[in-house]
Amino acid sequence: MELKHYDSQTGLLDGAVAPGGFERSKIDIPAKRNIAVLGLILLAVAVIFSLFISYQTIFMAYSIFTIFVFLSYLVLWVDGAWEDREPAEPKKWPHVSLIIPSYNSGHTIFKCVEACKKLKYPGKLDIAVVDDGSRDGSYEKLSEMEGIEVIRKKKNEGKASAMNTGILASRGEIVGCVDSDTYPKEDALLHAVKYFEEKKVGAVVLFINTTPPKNFVQAVQEIEYWISFGFFFKTIAAIDGLYVTPGPMALYRKKMFEELGGFDEKNLTEDMEIALRMQ
């Protein structure tokens, strides 16, 4: 297999070009974007207005504005939920390659791999763990596991570099990036891969949730995840405004990486950076 080199200076793979990304949806986008722009304008007006009025009035104004924003999101969420229908099963399921970057992840990586191996998927599925120079003995144990490919990097160069290494070596049409402490449900791919039947789709974001909470702090985090990945993400997706493909697990069309040049290895928020470039 020919491996290409990712140049972090140019953000491109060898011989790659970077056009404008994938075609953007034209379905009612302008009207919905107008709502978002209106909300930002109202926020600016509220901030400026609050500088000239009393504390009680400020509290009342912000309360009204908060309710307005929440209701705006709720309307968009309901509108998106009404229009959103899971696509039909593809006639031919595409080849999927899962990439799991790992660095000293012995406490989570094995459970992650086992969860990925249990994924139900009628098409071809392969799993690769990219060890980023671990020193906790996890690489040696991973090398003994069946049903996965283990790629070893001698030097620790970060998550983005590890994922680029795995993507370059992958063979699937769809590439899934999975954090080493993520445990996907068995039917995750069955639901997510269907969306790639629409050619303009470059990435699919999955709903991320915590493991069953065992204390109050974890329960609060679970609520936060439901609001962020459930309500908020679905809402901004309705206006084509997703700005991040969450690191825990996201699926990408491999062709997209070949066009845009992989993850930026110098960026700590590579999941946000790649999403913004895709836009």
PDB file of C-alpha atoms in Angstrom:
ATOM      1  CA  MET A   1       0.000   0.000   0.000  1.00  0.00           C
ATOM      2  CA  GLU A   2       1.260   3.430  -0.885  1.00  0.00           C
ATOM      3  CA  LEU A   3       1.435   5.750   2.106  1.00  0.00           C
ATOM      4  CA  LYS A   4       1.328   9.483   1.637  1.00  0.00           C
ATOM      5  CA  HIS A   5       2.988  12.078   3.830  1.00  0.00           C
ATOM      6  CA  TYR A   6       0.979  14.678   5.723  1.00  0.00           C
ATOM      7  CA  ASP A   7       2.574  18.117   5.676  1.00  0.00           C
ATOM      8  CA  SER A   8       1.500  20.095   8.747  1.00  0.00           C
ATOM      9  CA  GLN A   9       2.856  23.292   7.174  1.00  0.00           C
ATOM     10  CA  THR A  10       0.554  23.173   4.165  1.00  0.00           C
ATOM     11  CA  GLY A  11      -2.110  20.956   5.706  1.00  0.00           C
ATOM     12  CA  LEU A  12      -2.025  18.660   2.666  1.00  0.00           C
ATOM     13  CA  LEU A  13      -1.077  15.102   1.834  1.00  0.00           C
ATOM     14  CA  ASP A  14       1.421  14.422  -0.939  1.00  0.00           C
ATOM     15  CA  GLY A  15      -0.235  15.376  -4.208  1.00  0.00           C
ATOM     16  CA  ALA A  16      -3.448  16.441  -2.507  1.00  0.00           C
ATOM     17  CA  VAL A  17      -5.473  19.464  -3.417  1.00  0.00           C
ATOM     18  CA  ALA A  18      -7.827  21.407  -1.204  1.00  0.00           C
ATOM     19  CA  PRO A  19     -10.935  22.599  -3.005  1.00  0.00           C
ATOM     20  CA  GLY A  20     -13.784  24.099  -1.056  1.00  0.00           C
ATOM     21  CA  GLY A  21     -14.730  20.868   0.692  1.00  0.00           C
ATOM     22  CA  PHE A  22     -17.966  18.981   0.132  1.00  0.00           C
ATOM     23  CA  GLU A  23     -21.040  20.483  -1.442  1.00  0.00           C
ATOM     24  CA  ARG A  24     -23.166  22.248   1.132  1.00  0.00           C
ATOM     25  CA  SER A  25     -26.848  21.523   1.553  1.00  0.00           C
ATOM     26  CA  LYS A  26     -29.169  24.093  -0.015  1.00  0.00           C
ATOM     27  CA  ILE A  27     -32.296  22.925   1.829  1.00  0.00           C
ATOM     28  CA  ASP A  28     -33.770  25.925   3.621  1.00  0.00           C
ATOM     29  CA  ILE A  29     -30.323  26.955   4.875  1.00  0.00           C
ATOM     30  CA  PRO A  30     -30.578  30.739   4.259  1.00  0.00           C
ATOM     31  CA  ALA A  31     -33.833  31.132   6.192  1.00  0.00           C
ATOM     32  CA  LYS A  32     -32.528  29.165   9.153  1.00  0.00           C
ATOM     33  CA  ARG A  33     -29.227  31.006   9.157  1.00  0.00           C
ATOM     34  CA  ASN A  34     -31.171  34.263   9.323  1.00  0.00           C
ATOM     35  CA  ILE A  35     -32.624  33.122  12.637  1.00  0.00           C
ATOM     36  CA  ALA A  36     -29.139  32.486  14.023  1.00  0.00           C
ATOM     37  CA  VAL A  37     -27.872  35.856  12.807  1.00  0.00           C
ATOM     38  CA  LEU A  38     -30.890  37.587  14.331  1.00  0.00           C
ATOM     39  CA  GLY A  39     -30.129  35.912  17.643  1.00  0.00           C
ATOM     40  CA  LEU A  40     -26.539  37.193  17.605  1.00  0.00           C
ATOM     41  CA  ILE A  41     -27.709  40.722  16.808  1.00  0.00           C
ATOM     42  CA  LEU A  42     -30.191  40.631  19.682  1.00  0.00           C
ATOM     43  CA  LEU A  43     -27.431  39.404  22.008  1.00  0.00           C
ATOM     44  CA  ALA A  44     -25.221  42.343  21.049  1.00  0.00           C
ATOM     45  CA  VAL A  45     -28.092  44.773  21.584  1.00  0.00           C
ATOM     46  CA  ALA A  46     -28.839  43.245  24.997  1.00  0.00           C
ATOM     47  CA  VAL A  47     -25.213  43.573  26.131  1.00  0.00           C
ATOM     48  CA  ILE A  48     -24.971  47.212  25.021  1.00  0.00           C
ATOM     49  CA  PHE A  49     -28.361  48.063  26.519  1.00  0.00           C
ATOM     50  CA  SER A  50     -27.418  46.478  29.866  1.00  0.00           C
ATOM     51  CA  LEU A  51     -24.563  48.961  30.286  1.00  0.00           C
ATOM     52  CA  PHE A  52     -27.044  51.808  30.727  1.00  0.00           C
ATOM     53  CA  ILE A  53     -29.747  50.330  32.953  1.00  0.00           C
ATOM     54  CA  SER A  54     -30.146  49.205  36.563  1.00  0.00           C
ATOM     55  CA  TYR A  55     -29.283  45.790  38.008  1.00  0.00           C
ATOM     56  CA  GLN A  56     -32.933  44.752  38.356  1.00  0.00           C
ATOM     57  CA  THR A  57     -33.656  45.698  34.783  1.00  0.00           C
ATOM     58  CA  ILE A  58     -30.536  43.874  33.614  1.00  0.00           C
ATOM     59  CA  PHE A  59     -31.675  40.729  35.409  1.00  0.00           C
ATOM     60  CA  MET A  60     -35.111  40.964  33.837  1.00  0.00           C
ATOM     61  CA  ALA A  61     -33.694  41.672  30.376  1.00  0.00           C
ATOM     62  CA  TYR A  62     -31.310  38.731  30.504  1.00  0.00           C
ATOM     63  CA  SER A  63     -34.046  36.467  31.820  1.00  0.00           C
ATOM     64  CA  ILE A  64     -36.277  37.381  28.899  1.00  0.00           C
ATOM     65  CA  PHE A  65     -33.407  36.997  26.458  1.00  0.00           C
ATOM     66  CA  THR A  66     -32.444  33.593  27.897  1.00  0.00           C
ATOM     67  CA  ILE A  67     -36.008  32.385  27.479  1.00  0.00           C
ATOM     68  CA  PHE A  68     -36.050  33.753  23.920  1.00  0.00           C
ATOM     69  CA  VAL A  69     -32.807  31.946  23.033  1.00  0.00           C
ATOM     70  CA  PHE A  70     -33.997  28.681  24.578  1.00  0.00           C
ATOM     71  CA  LEU A  71     -37.297  28.851  22.722  1.00  0.00           C
ATOM     72  CA  SER A  72     -35.445  29.638  19.470  1.00  0.00           C
ATOM     73  CA  TYR A  73     -33.286  26.546  19.918  1.00  0.00           C
ATOM     74  CA  LEU A  74     -36.355  24.525  20.825  1.00  0.00           C
ATOM     75  CA  VAL A  75     -38.135  25.594  17.630  1.00  0.00           C
ATOM     76  CA  LEU A  76     -35.095  24.663  15.531  1.00  0.00           C
ATOM     77  CA  TRP A  77     -34.768  21.341  17.361  1.00  0.00           C
ATOM     78  CA  VAL A  78     -38.414  20.435  16.811  1.00  0.00           C
ATOM     79  CA  ASP A  79     -38.175  21.542  13.175  1.00  0.00           C
ATOM     80  CA  GLY A  80     -35.063  19.431  12.675  1.00  0.00           C
ATOM     81  CA  ALA A  81     -36.574  16.445  14.461  1.00  0.00           C
ATOM     82  CA  TRP A  82     -39.662  16.690  12.241  1.00  0.00           C
ATOM     83  CA  GLU A  83     -37.609  16.762   9.049  1.00  0.00           C
ATOM     84  CA  ASP A  84     -34.893  14.332  10.144  1.00  0.00           C
ATOM     85  CA  ARG A  85     -35.554  10.782   9.073  1.00  0.00           C
ATOM     86  CA  GLU A  86     -32.984   8.018   9.212  1.00  0.00           C
ATOM     87  CA  PRO A  87     -32.002   7.025   5.652  1.00  0.00           C
ATOM     88  CA  ALA A  88     -32.849   3.627   4.255  1.00  0.00           C
ATOM     89  CA  GLU A  89     -30.233   0.889   4.304  1.00  0.00           C
ATOM     90  CA  PRO A  90     -27.720   1.185   1.461  1.00  0.00           C
ATOM     91  CA  LYS A  91     -27.792  -1.403  -1.302  1.00  0.00           C
ATOM     92  CA  LYS A  92     -24.107  -1.974  -0.645  1.00  0.00           C
ATOM     93  CA  TRP A  93     -22.624  -1.236   2.759  1.00  0.00           C
ATOM     94  CA  PRO A  94     -19.277   0.595   2.379  1.00  0.00           C
ATOM     95  CA  HIS A  95     -16.021  -0.718   3.794  1.00  0.00           C
ATOM     96  CA  VAL A  96     -15.418   0.889   7.210  1.00  0.00           C
ATOM     97  CA  SER A  97     -12.032   1.267   8.906  1.00  0.00           C
ATOM     98  CA  LEU A  98     -11.965   2.180  12.595  1.00  0.00           C
ATOM     99  CA  ILE A  99      -8.868   3.986  13.877  1.00  0.00           C
ATOM    100  CA  ILE A 100      -8.157   4.004  17.623  1.00  0.00           C
ATOM    101  CA  PRO A 101      -5.218   6.190  18.731  1.00  0.00           C
ATOM    102  CA  SER A 102      -3.661   4.993  21.979  1.00  0.00           C
ATOM    103  CA  TYR A 103      -1.019   6.374  24.313  1.00  0.00           C
ATOM    104  CA  ASN A 104      -0.533   4.683  27.698  1.00  0.00           C
ATOM    105  CA  SER A 105      -4.224   3.731  27.579  1.00  0.00           C
ATOM    106  CA  GLY A 106      -3.937   0.328  29.190  1.00  0.00           C
ATOM    107  CA  HIS A 107      -6.779   1.109  31.596  1.00  0.00           C
ATOM    108  CA  THR A 108      -9.346   1.660  28.797  1.00  0.00           C
ATOM    109  CA  ILE A 109      -8.039   0.508  25.404  1.00  0.00           C
ATOM    110  CA  PHE A 110      -8.856  -3.191  25.775  1.00  0.00           C
ATOM    111  CA  LYS A 111     -12.495  -2.533  26.676  1.00  0.00           C
ATOM    112  CA  CYS A 112     -12.676  -0.118  23.733  1.00  0.00           C
ATOM    113  CA  VAL A 113     -11.280  -2.711  21.308  1.00  0.00           C
ATOM    114  CA  GLU A 114     -13.671  -5.390  22.543  1.00  0.00           C
ATOM    115  CA  ALA A 115     -16.623  -3.016  22.121  1.00  0.00           C
ATOM    116  CA  CYS A 116     -15.528  -2.223  18.549  1.00  0.00           C
ATOM    117  CA  LYS A 117     -15.132  -5.926  17.752  1.00  0.00           C
ATOM    118  CA  LYS A 118     -18.736  -6.501  18.842  1.00  0.00           C
ATOM    119  CA  LEU A 119     -20.127  -3.873  16.465  1.00  0.00           C
ATOM    120  CA  LYS A 120     -22.839  -5.237  14.188  1.00  0.00           C
ATOM    121  CA  TYR A 121     -22.104  -4.332  10.602  1.00  0.00           C
ATOM    122  CA  PRO A 122     -23.097  -6.229   7.431  1.00  0.00           C
ATOM    123  CA  GLY A 123     -20.274  -4.706   5.364  1.00  0.00           C
ATOM    124  CA  LYS A 124     -16.531  -5.087   5.668  1.00  0.00           C
ATOM    125  CA  LEU A 125     -15.121  -3.723   8.919  1.00  0.00           C
ATOM    126  CA  ASP A 126     -11.530  -3.558  10.094  1.00  0.00           C
ATOM    127  CA  ILE A 127     -10.063  -2.132  13.288  1.00  0.00           C
ATOM    128  CA  ALA A 128      -6.618  -0.596  13.701  1.00  0.00           C
ATOM    129  CA  VAL A 129      -5.017   0.645  16.912  1.00  0.00           C
ATOM    130  CA  VAL A 130      -2.254   3.207  16.427  1.00  0.00           C
ATOM    131  CA  ASP A 131       0.052   3.043  19.441  1.00  0.00           C
ATOM    132  CA  ASP A 132       1.689   6.441  19.865  1.00  0.00           C
ATOM    133  CA  GLY A 133       4.822   5.298  21.694  1.00  0.00           C
ATOM    134  CA  SER A 134       3.158   3.876  24.813  1.00  0.00           C
ATOM    135  CA  ARG A 135       5.333   2.831  27.747  1.00  0.00           C
ATOM    136  CA  ASP A 136       2.719   1.138  29.939  1.00  0.00           C
ATOM    137  CA  GLY A 137       2.912  -2.291  28.283  1.00  0.00           C
ATOM    138  CA  SER A 138      -0.386  -1.845  26.430  1.00  0.00           C
ATOM    139  CA  TYR A 139       1.267  -2.179  23.004  1.00  0.00           C
ATOM    140  CA  GLU A 140       2.645  -5.623  23.801  1.00  0.00           C
ATOM    141  CA  LYS A 141      -0.766  -6.837  24.991  1.00  0.00           C
ATOM    142  CA  LEU A 142      -2.537  -5.314  21.985  1.00  0.00           C
ATOM    143  CA  SER A 143      -0.133  -7.116  19.654  1.00  0.00           C
ATOM    144  CA  GLU A 144      -1.413 -10.426  21.007  1.00  0.00           C
ATOM    145  CA  MET A 145      -5.087  -9.632  20.345  1.00  0.00           C
ATOM    146  CA  GLU A 146      -6.829 -11.197  17.364  1.00  0.00           C
ATOM    147  CA  GLY A 147      -9.079  -9.393  14.913  1.00  0.00           C
ATOM    148  CA  ILE A 148      -7.246  -6.064  14.971  1.00  0.00           C
ATOM    149  CA  GLU A 149      -4.245  -4.437  13.326  1.00  0.00           C
ATOM    150  CA  VAL A 150      -1.730  -2.679  15.566  1.00  0.00           C
ATOM    151  CA  ILE A 151       0.451   0.094  14.157  1.00  0.00           C
ATOM    152  CA  ARG A 152       3.400   1.110  16.312  1.00  0.00           C
ATOM    153  CA  LYS A 153       4.886   4.599  16.392  1.00  0.00           C
ATOM    154  CA  LYS A 154       8.254   4.757  18.120  1.00  0.00           C
ATOM    155  CA  LYS A 155       7.869   8.392  19.128  1.00  0.00           C
ATOM    156  CA  ASN A 156       4.914  10.028  20.847  1.00  0.00           C
ATOM    157  CA  GLU A 157       3.687  12.756  18.472  1.00  0.00           C
ATOM    158  CA  GLY A 158       0.135  13.335  19.656  1.00  0.00           C
ATOM    159  CA  LYS A 159      -3.380  12.173  18.849  1.00  0.00           C
ATOM    160  CA  ALA A 160      -3.719  13.981  15.506  1.00  0.00           C
ATOM    161  CA  SER A 161      -0.491  12.434  14.222  1.00  0.00           C
ATOM    162  CA  ALA A 162      -1.578   8.973  15.343  1.00  0.00           C
ATOM    163  CA  MET A 163      -4.920   9.327  13.566  1.00  0.00           C
ATOM    164  CA  ASN A 164      -3.248  10.543  10.375  1.00  0.00           C
ATOM    165  CA  THR A 165      -0.991   7.486  10.478  1.00  0.00           C
ATOM    166  CA  GLY A 166      -4.007   5.213  10.828  1.00  0.00           C
ATOM    167  CA  ILE A 167      -5.991   6.981   8.117  1.00  0.00           C
ATOM    168  CA  LEU A 168      -3.123   6.714   5.628  1.00  0.00           C
ATOM    169  CA  ALA A 169      -2.881   2.978   6.271  1.00  0.00           C
ATOM    170  CA  SER A 170      -6.653   2.412   6.216  1.00  0.00           C
ATOM    171  CA  ARG A 171      -8.432   0.632   3.378  1.00  0.00           C
ATOM    172  CA  GLY A 172     -12.049   1.624   3.994  1.00  0.00           C
ATOM    173  CA  GLU A 173     -14.185   4.150   2.148  1.00  0.00           C
ATOM    174  CA  ILE A 174     -15.403   5.356   5.548  1.00  0.00           C
ATOM    175  CA  VAL A 175     -12.971   6.056   8.384  1.00  0.00           C
ATOM    176  CA  GLY A 176     -14.089   6.103  11.994  1.00  0.00           C
ATOM    177  CA  CYS A 177     -11.924   7.831  14.603  1.00  0.00           C
ATOM    178  CA  VAL A 178     -12.558   6.381  18.057  1.00  0.00           C
ATOM    179  CA  ASP A 179     -10.998   7.511  21.340  1.00  0.00           C
ATOM    180  CA  SER A 180      -9.432   4.767  23.437  1.00  0.00           C
ATOM    181  CA  ASP A 181     -11.917   5.400  26.262  1.00  0.00           C
ATOM    182  CA  THR A 182     -15.003   5.190  24.034  1.00  0.00           C
ATOM    183  CA  TYR A 183     -17.183   2.081  24.063  1.00  0.00           C
ATOM    184  CA  PRO A 184     -19.617   2.223  21.112  1.00  0.00           C
ATOM    185  CA  LYS A 185     -22.935   0.409  21.234  1.00  0.00           C
ATOM    186  CA  GLU A 186     -23.334  -2.619  18.989  1.00  0.00           C
ATOM    187  CA  ASP A 187     -25.699  -0.872  16.558  1.00  0.00           C
ATOM    188  CA  ALA A 188     -23.733   2.399  16.263  1.00  0.00           C
ATOM    189  CA  LEU A 189     -22.462   1.775  12.727  1.00  0.00           C
ATOM    190  CA  LEU A 190     -25.801   0.416  11.495  1.00  0.00           C
ATOM    191  CA  HIS A 191     -27.401   3.799  12.152  1.00  0.00           C
ATOM    192  CA  ALA A 192     -24.511   6.146  11.322  1.00  0.00           C
ATOM    193  CA  VAL A 193     -23.182   4.723   8.044  1.00  0.00           C
ATOM    194  CA  LYS A 194     -26.568   5.090   6.323  1.00  0.00           C
ATOM    195  CA  TYR A 195     -26.114   8.867   6.172  1.00  0.00           C
ATOM    196  CA  PHE A 196     -23.155   8.530   3.798  1.00  0.00           C
ATOM    197  CA  GLU A 197     -25.572   7.484   1.058  1.00  0.00           C
ATOM    198  CA  GLU A 198     -26.055  11.226   0.547  1.00  0.00           C
ATOM    199  CA  LYS A 199     -22.975  12.197  -1.455  1.00  0.00           C
ATOM    200  CA  LYS A 200     -22.591  15.657   0.057  1.00  0.00           C
ATOM    201  CA  VAL A 201     -22.103  14.188   3.541  1.00  0.00           C
ATOM    202  CA  GLY A 202     -18.428  14.306   4.531  1.00  0.00           C
ATOM    203  CA  ALA A 203     -18.752  13.305   8.186  1.00  0.00           C
ATOM    204  CA  VAL A 204     -21.316  11.863  10.569  1.00  0.00           C
ATOM    205  CA  VAL A 205     -21.415  12.795  14.255  1.00  0.00           C
ATOM    206  CA  LEU A 206     -22.640  10.203  16.732  1.00  0.00           C
ATOM    207  CA  PHE A 207     -24.465  10.869  19.986  1.00  0.00           C
ATOM    208  CA  ILE A 208     -21.958  10.677  22.843  1.00  0.00           C
ATOM    209  CA  ASN A 209     -23.068   9.696  26.328  1.00  0.00           C
ATOM    210  CA  THR A 210     -21.329   8.767  29.577  1.00  0.00           C
ATOM    211  CA  THR A 211     -21.297   5.335  31.156  1.00  0.00           C
ATOM    212  CA  PRO A 212     -24.081   4.896  33.764  1.00  0.00           C
ATOM    213  CA  PRO A 213     -23.336   7.505  36.467  1.00  0.00           C
ATOM    214  CA  LYS A 214     -22.198   6.257  39.869  1.00  0.00           C
ATOM    215  CA  ASN A 215     -22.198   9.570  41.741  1.00  0.00           C
ATOM    216  CA  PHE A 216     -23.620  13.100  41.602  1.00  0.00           C
ATOM    217  CA  VAL A 217     -20.777  14.568  39.524  1.00  0.00           C
ATOM    218  CA  GLN A 218     -21.152  11.854  36.882  1.00  0.00           C
ATOM    219  CA  ALA A 219     -24.923  12.398  36.847  1.00  0.00           C
ATOM    220  CA  VAL A 220     -24.385  16.110  36.155  1.00  0.00           C
ATOM    221  CA  GLN A 221     -21.956  15.195  33.366  1.00  0.00           C
ATOM    222  CA  GLU A 222     -24.554  12.872  31.844  1.00  0.00           C
ATOM    223  CA  ILE A 223     -27.068  15.739  31.750  1.00  0.00           C
ATOM    224  CA  GLU A 224     -24.415  17.973  30.173  1.00  0.00           C
ATOM    225  CA  TYR A 225     -23.775  15.377  27.450  1.00  0.00           C
ATOM    226  CA  TRP A 226     -27.483  15.028  26.694  1.00  0.00           C
ATOM    227  CA  ILE A 227     -27.807  18.790  26.329  1.00  0.00           C
ATOM    228  CA  SER A 228     -24.597  19.219  24.305  1.00  0.00           C
ATOM    229  CA  PHE A 229     -24.572  16.177  22.012  1.00  0.00           C
ATOM    230  CA  GLY A 230     -28.322  15.622  21.925  1.00  0.00           C
ATOM    231  CA  PHE A 231     -30.205  18.901  22.031  1.00  0.00           C
ATOM    232  CA  PHE A 232     -27.539  21.483  21.074  1.00  0.00           C
ATOM    233  CA  PHE A 233     -25.797  19.530  18.291  1.00  0.00           C
ATOM    234  CA  LYS A 234     -29.076  18.492  16.699  1.00  0.00           C
ATOM    235  CA  THR A 235     -30.272  22.086  16.818  1.00  0.00           C
ATOM    236  CA  ILE A 236     -27.246  23.682  15.168  1.00  0.00           C
ATOM    237  CA  ALA A 237     -27.186  20.870  12.615  1.00  0.00           C
ATOM    238  CA  ALA A 238     -30.611  22.112  11.509  1.00  0.00           C
ATOM    239  CA  ILE A 239     -28.949  25.323  10.273  1.00  0.00           C
ATOM    240  CA  ASP A 240     -25.856  23.547   8.937  1.00  0.00           C
ATOM    241  CA  GLY A 241     -23.835  25.007  11.804  1.00  0.00           C
ATOM    242  CA  LEU A 242     -21.904  22.047  13.238  1.00  0.00           C
ATOM    243  CA  TYR A 243     -18.422  23.286  14.068  1.00  0.00           C
ATOM    244  CA  VAL A 244     -16.892  20.143  15.590  1.00  0.00           C
ATOM    245  CA  THR A 245     -16.805  16.403  14.933  1.00  0.00           C
ATOM    246  CA  PRO A 246     -16.399  15.184  18.533  1.00  0.00           C
ATOM    247  CA  GLY A 247     -13.196  13.301  19.262  1.00  0.00           C
ATOM    248  CA  PRO A 248     -14.796  10.386  21.172  1.00  0.00           C
ATOM    249  CA  MET A 249     -16.222   8.983  17.924  1.00  0.00           C
ATOM    250  CA  ALA A 250     -16.990  10.366  14.486  1.00  0.00           C
ATOM    251  CA  LEU A 251     -17.124   8.886  10.991  1.00  0.00           C
ATOM    252  CA  TYR A 252     -15.565  10.520   7.941  1.00  0.00           C
ATOM    253  CA  ARG A 253     -15.523   9.911   4.224  1.00  0.00           C
ATOM    254  CA  LYS A 254     -11.884   9.004   3.508  1.00  0.00           C
ATOM    255  CA  LYS A 255     -11.963  10.991   0.279  1.00  0.00           C
ATOM    256  CA  MET A 256     -12.462  14.081   2.416  1.00  0.00           C
ATOM    257  CA  PHE A 257      -9.116  13.523   4.161  1.00  0.00           C
ATOM    258  CA  GLU A 258      -7.395  13.021   0.818  1.00  0.00           C
ATOM    259  CA  GLU A 259      -8.769  16.364  -0.382  1.00  0.00           C
ATOM    260  CA  LEU A 260      -8.213  18.416   2.777  1.00  0.00           C
ATOM    261  CA  GLY A 261      -4.986  16.809   3.956  1.00  0.00           C
ATOM    262  CA  GLY A 262      -5.749  15.042   7.229  1.00  0.00           C
ATOM    263  CA  PHE A 263      -5.805  16.408  10.768  1.00  0.00           C
ATOM    264  CA  ASP A 264      -3.638  19.388  11.693  1.00  0.00           C
ATOM    265  CA  GLU A 265      -0.962  17.815  13.903  1.00  0.00           C
ATOM    266  CA  LYS A 266      -0.133  21.128  15.579  1.00  0.00           C
ATOM    267  CA  ASN A 267      -3.698  21.822  16.667  1.00  0.00           C
ATOM    268  CA  LEU A 268      -4.872  20.571  20.075  1.00  0.00           C
ATOM    269  CA  THR A 269      -8.534  20.733  19.001  1.00  0.00           C
ATOM    270  CA  GLU A 270      -8.135  18.717  15.835  1.00  0.00           C
ATOM    271  CA  ASP A 271     -11.793  17.638  15.853  1.00  0.00           C
ATOM    272  CA  MET A 272     -12.929  21.261  15.667  1.00  0.00           C
ATOM    273  CA  GLU A 273     -10.246  22.344  13.195  1.00  0.00           C
ATOM    274  CA  ILE A 274     -11.083  19.618  10.671  1.00  0.00           C
ATOM    275  CA  ALA A 275     -14.818  20.381  10.955  1.00  0.00           C
ATOM    276  CA  LEU A 276     -14.252  24.069  10.245  1.00  0.00           C
ATOM    277  CA  ARG A 277     -12.125  23.204   7.210  1.00  0.00           C
ATOM    278  CA  MET A 278     -14.859  20.896   5.963  1.00  0.00           C
ATOM    279  CA  GLN A 279     -17.372  23.745   6.190  1.00  0.00           C
TER     280      GLN A 279
END
